[in-house]
mmCIF file of C-alpha atoms in Angstrom:
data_model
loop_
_atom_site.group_PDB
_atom_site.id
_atom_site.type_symbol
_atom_site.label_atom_id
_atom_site.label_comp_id
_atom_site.label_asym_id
_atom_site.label_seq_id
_atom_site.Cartn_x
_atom_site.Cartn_y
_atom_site.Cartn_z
ATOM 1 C CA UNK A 1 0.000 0.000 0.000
ATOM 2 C CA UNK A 2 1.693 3.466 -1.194
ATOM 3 C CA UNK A 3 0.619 6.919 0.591
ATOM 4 C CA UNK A 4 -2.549 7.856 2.228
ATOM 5 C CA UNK A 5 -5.962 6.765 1.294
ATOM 6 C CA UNK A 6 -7.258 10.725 0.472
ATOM 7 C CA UNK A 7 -4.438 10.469 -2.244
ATOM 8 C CA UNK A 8 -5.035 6.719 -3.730
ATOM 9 C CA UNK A 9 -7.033 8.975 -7.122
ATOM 10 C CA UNK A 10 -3.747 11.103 -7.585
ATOM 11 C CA UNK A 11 -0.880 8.221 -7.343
ATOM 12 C CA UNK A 12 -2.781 6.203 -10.007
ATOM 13 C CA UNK A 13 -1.044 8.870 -12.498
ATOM 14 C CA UNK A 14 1.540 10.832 -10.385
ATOM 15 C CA UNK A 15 3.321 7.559 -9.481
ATOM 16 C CA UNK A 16 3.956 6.781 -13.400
ATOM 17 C CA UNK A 17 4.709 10.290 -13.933
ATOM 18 C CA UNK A 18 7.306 11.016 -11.204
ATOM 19 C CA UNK A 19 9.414 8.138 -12.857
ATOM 20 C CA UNK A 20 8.775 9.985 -16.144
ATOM 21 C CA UNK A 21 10.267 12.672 -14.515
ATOM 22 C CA UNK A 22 13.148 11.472 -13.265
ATOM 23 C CA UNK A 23 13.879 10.091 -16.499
ATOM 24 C CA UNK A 24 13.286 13.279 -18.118
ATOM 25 C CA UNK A 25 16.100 15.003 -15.573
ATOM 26 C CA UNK A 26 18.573 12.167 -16.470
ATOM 27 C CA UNK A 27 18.339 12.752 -19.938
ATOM 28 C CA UNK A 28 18.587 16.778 -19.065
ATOM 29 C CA UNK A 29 21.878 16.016 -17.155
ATOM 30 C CA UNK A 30 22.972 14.340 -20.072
ATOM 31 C CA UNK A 31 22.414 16.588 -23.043
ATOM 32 C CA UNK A 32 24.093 19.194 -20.511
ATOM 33 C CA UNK A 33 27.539 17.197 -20.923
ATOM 34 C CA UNK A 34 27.232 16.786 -24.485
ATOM 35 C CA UNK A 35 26.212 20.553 -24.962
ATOM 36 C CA UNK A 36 29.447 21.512 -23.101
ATOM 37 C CA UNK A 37 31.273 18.806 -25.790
ATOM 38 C CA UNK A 38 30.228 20.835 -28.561
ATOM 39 C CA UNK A 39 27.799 18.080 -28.889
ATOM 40 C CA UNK A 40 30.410 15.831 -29.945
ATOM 41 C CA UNK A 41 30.523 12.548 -29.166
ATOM 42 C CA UNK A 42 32.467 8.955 -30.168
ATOM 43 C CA UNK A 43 31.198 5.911 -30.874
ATOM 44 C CA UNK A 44 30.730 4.146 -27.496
ATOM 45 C CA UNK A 45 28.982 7.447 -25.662
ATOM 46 C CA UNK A 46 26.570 7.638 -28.906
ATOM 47 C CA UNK A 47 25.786 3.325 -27.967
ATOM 48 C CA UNK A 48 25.766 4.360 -24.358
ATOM 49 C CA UNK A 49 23.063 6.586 -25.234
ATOM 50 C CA UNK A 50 20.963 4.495 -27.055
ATOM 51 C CA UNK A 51 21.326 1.831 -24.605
ATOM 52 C CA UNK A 52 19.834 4.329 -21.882
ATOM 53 C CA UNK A 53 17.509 5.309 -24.243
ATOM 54 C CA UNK A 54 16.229 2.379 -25.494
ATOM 55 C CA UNK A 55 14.930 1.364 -21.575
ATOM 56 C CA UNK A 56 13.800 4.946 -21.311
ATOM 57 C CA UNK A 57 11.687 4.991 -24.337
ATOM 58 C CA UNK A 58 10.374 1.413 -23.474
ATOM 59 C CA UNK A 59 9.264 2.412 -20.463
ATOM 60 C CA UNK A 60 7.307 5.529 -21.089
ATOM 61 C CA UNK A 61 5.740 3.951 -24.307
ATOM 62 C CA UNK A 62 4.759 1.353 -22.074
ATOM 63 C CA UNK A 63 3.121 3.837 -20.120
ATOM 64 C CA UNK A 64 0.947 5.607 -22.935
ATOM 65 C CA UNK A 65 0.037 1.789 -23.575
ATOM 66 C CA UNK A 66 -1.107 1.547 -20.058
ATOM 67 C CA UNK A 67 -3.051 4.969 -20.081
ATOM 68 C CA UNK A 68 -5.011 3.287 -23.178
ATOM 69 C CA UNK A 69 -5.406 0.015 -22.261
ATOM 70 C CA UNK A 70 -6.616 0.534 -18.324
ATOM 71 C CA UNK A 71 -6.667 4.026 -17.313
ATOM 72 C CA UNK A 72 -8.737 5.706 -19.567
ATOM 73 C CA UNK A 73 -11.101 2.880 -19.341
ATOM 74 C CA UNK A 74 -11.295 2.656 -15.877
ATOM 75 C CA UNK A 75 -11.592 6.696 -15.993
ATOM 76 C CA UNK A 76 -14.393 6.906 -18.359
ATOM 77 C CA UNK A 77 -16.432 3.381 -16.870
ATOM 78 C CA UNK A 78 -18.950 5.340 -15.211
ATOM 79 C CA UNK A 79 -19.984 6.949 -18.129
ATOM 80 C CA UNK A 80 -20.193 4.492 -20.440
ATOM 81 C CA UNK A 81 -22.797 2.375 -18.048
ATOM 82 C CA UNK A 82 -25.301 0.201 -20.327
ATOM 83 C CA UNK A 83 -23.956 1.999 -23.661
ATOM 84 C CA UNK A 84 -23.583 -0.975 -26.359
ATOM 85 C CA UNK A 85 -21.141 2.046 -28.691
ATOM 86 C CA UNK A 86 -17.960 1.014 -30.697
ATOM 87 C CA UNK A 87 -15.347 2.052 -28.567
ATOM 88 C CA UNK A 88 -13.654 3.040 -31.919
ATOM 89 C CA UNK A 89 -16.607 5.689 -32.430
ATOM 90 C CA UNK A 90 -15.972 7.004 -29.002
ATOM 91 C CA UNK A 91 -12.249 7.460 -29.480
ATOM 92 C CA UNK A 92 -13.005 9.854 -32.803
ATOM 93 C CA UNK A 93 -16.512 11.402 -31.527
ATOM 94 C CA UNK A 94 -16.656 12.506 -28.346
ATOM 95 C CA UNK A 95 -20.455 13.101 -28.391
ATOM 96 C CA UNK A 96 -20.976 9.943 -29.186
ATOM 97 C CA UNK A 97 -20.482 8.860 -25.431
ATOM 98 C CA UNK A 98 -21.657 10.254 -22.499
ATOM 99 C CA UNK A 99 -18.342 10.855 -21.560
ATOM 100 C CA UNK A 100 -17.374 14.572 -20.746
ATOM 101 C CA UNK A 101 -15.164 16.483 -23.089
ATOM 102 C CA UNK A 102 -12.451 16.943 -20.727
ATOM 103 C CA UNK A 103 -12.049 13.446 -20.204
ATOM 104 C CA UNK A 104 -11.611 13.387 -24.211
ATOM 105 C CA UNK A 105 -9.535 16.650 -24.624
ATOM 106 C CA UNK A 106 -7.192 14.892 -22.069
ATOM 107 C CA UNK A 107 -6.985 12.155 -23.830
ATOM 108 C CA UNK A 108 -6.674 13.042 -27.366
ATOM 109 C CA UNK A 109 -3.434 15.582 -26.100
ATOM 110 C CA UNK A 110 -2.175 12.260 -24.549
ATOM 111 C CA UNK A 111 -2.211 10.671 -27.722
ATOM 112 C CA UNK A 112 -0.675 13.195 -29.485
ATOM 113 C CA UNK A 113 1.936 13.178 -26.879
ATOM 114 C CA UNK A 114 2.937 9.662 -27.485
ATOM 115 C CA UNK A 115 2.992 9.683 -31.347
ATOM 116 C CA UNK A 116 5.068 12.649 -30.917
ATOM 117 C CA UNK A 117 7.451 10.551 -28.546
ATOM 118 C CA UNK A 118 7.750 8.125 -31.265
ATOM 119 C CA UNK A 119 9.008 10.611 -33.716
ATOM 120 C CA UNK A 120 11.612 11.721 -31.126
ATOM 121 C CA UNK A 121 12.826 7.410 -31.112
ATOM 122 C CA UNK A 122 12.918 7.714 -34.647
ATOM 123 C CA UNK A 123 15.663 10.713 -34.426
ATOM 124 C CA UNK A 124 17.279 8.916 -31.703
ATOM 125 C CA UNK A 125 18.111 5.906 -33.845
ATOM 126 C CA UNK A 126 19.323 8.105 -36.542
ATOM 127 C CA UNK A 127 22.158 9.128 -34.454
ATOM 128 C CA UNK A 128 25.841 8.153 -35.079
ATOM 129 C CA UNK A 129 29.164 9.884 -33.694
ATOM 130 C CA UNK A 130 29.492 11.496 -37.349
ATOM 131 C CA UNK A 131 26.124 13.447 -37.593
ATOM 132 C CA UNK A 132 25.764 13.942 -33.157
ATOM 133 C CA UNK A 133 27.070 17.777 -33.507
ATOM 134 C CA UNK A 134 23.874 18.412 -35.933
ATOM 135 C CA UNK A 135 21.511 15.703 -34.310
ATOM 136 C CA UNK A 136 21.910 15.998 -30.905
ATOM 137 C CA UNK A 137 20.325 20.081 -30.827
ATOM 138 C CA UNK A 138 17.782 19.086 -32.854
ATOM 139 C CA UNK A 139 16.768 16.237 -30.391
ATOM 140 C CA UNK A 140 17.481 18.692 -27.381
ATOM 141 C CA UNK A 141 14.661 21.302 -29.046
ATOM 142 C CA UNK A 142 12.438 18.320 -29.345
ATOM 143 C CA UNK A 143 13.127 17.569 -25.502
ATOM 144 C CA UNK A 144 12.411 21.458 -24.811
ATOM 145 C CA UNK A 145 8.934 20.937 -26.431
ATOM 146 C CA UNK A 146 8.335 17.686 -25.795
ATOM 147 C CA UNK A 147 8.684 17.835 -22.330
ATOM 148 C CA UNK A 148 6.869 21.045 -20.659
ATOM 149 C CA UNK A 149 3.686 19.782 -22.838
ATOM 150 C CA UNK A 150 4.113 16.484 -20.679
ATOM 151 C CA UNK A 151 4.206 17.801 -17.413
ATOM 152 C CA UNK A 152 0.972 19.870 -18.496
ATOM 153 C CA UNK A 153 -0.676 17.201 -19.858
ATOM 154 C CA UNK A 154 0.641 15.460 -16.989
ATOM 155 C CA UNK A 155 -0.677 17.770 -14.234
ATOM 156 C CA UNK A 156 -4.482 17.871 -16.220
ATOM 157 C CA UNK A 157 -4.663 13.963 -15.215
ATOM 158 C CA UNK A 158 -3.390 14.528 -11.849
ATOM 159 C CA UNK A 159 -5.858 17.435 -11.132
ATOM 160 C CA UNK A 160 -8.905 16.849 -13.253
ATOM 161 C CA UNK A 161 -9.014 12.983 -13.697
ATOM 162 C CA UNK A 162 -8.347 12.265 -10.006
ATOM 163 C CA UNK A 163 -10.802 14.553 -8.882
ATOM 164 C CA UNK A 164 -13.295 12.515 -11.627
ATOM 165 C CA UNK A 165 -12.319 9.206 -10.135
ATOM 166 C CA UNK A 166 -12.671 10.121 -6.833
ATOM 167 C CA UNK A 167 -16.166 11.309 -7.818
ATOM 168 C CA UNK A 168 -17.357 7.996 -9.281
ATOM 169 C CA UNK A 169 -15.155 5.538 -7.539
ATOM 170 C CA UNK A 170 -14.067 4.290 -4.079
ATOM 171 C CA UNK A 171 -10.578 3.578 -2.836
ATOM 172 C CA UNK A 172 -10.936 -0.262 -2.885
ATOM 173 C CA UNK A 173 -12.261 0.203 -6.469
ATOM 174 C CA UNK A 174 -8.477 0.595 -7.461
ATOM 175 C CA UNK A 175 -8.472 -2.745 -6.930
ATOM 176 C CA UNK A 176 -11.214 -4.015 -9.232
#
């Protein structure tokens, strides 16, 4: 059992997203070495990085994968009570549920998020000691976008889709 019972709505996403944090500082720390190298790097730091990366990445798309396959069901449950929809209509039509439009808007920038986060893999794994001075700041302005639009779409879920599931749910219903 992790932190209080008045907080059980909140840690369902600010558990996940702390780690993404932390992650998020690491890689910070890092591009503040290689910024200081000219953004230079050899062979073995570049296959360092990937190696680091290649966790990192797994884990957070694992994540997104987890916000679609349990989260935002278990967020938008309630709502969907005794409809017989598509679930594909719901993810494109968010009047076609009784599902409120936050709960969609939240989603949909979540979404976005995580195709975005596969673009940044892609530039990752074009990365070689001969092209890092001209790849690595390109990946670093990703980061500086990338990021800040997590932690916002991050803090949404932590304020407006804890304070939904503690409206329709109980504590033990975590458990469910």
């Amino acid at each position: 059992e992790y932190g209080y019972e008045w907080t059980w709505s909140i840690d369902l996403f600010s558990l996940p997203h702390n780690a993404i944090r932390r992650e998020m500082r690491d890689i910070y720390k890092m591009f503040g070495v290689f910024r200081l190298a000219g953004f230079r790097m050899e062979a073995a730091q570049v296959e360092m990085l990937k190696e680091w990366w290649k966790e990192t990445y797994n884990f957070i798309l694992d994540y997104f994968i987890l916000e679609e396959d349990f989260l935002y069901p278990f967020v938008q449950g309630p709502y969907r009570m005794g409809e017989t929809l598509d679930p594909s209509i719901m993810v494109s039509s968010p009047r076609a549920s009784r599902v409120p439009p936050e709960i969609h808007e939240i989603r949909q920038i979540g979404i976005a998020l995580a195709k975005d986060f596969l673009e940044l893999n892609s530039a990752i794994e074009k990365l070689r000691s001969e092209n890092a001075e001209q790849h690595l700041p390109v990946i670093l302005t990703f980061f500086n976008s990338w990021v800040p639009s997590f932690h916002a779409y991050a803090k949404r879920q932590e304020v407006e889709l804890s304070a939904d599931i503690q409206k329709n749910y109980e504590p033990d219903d975590k458990y469910a």
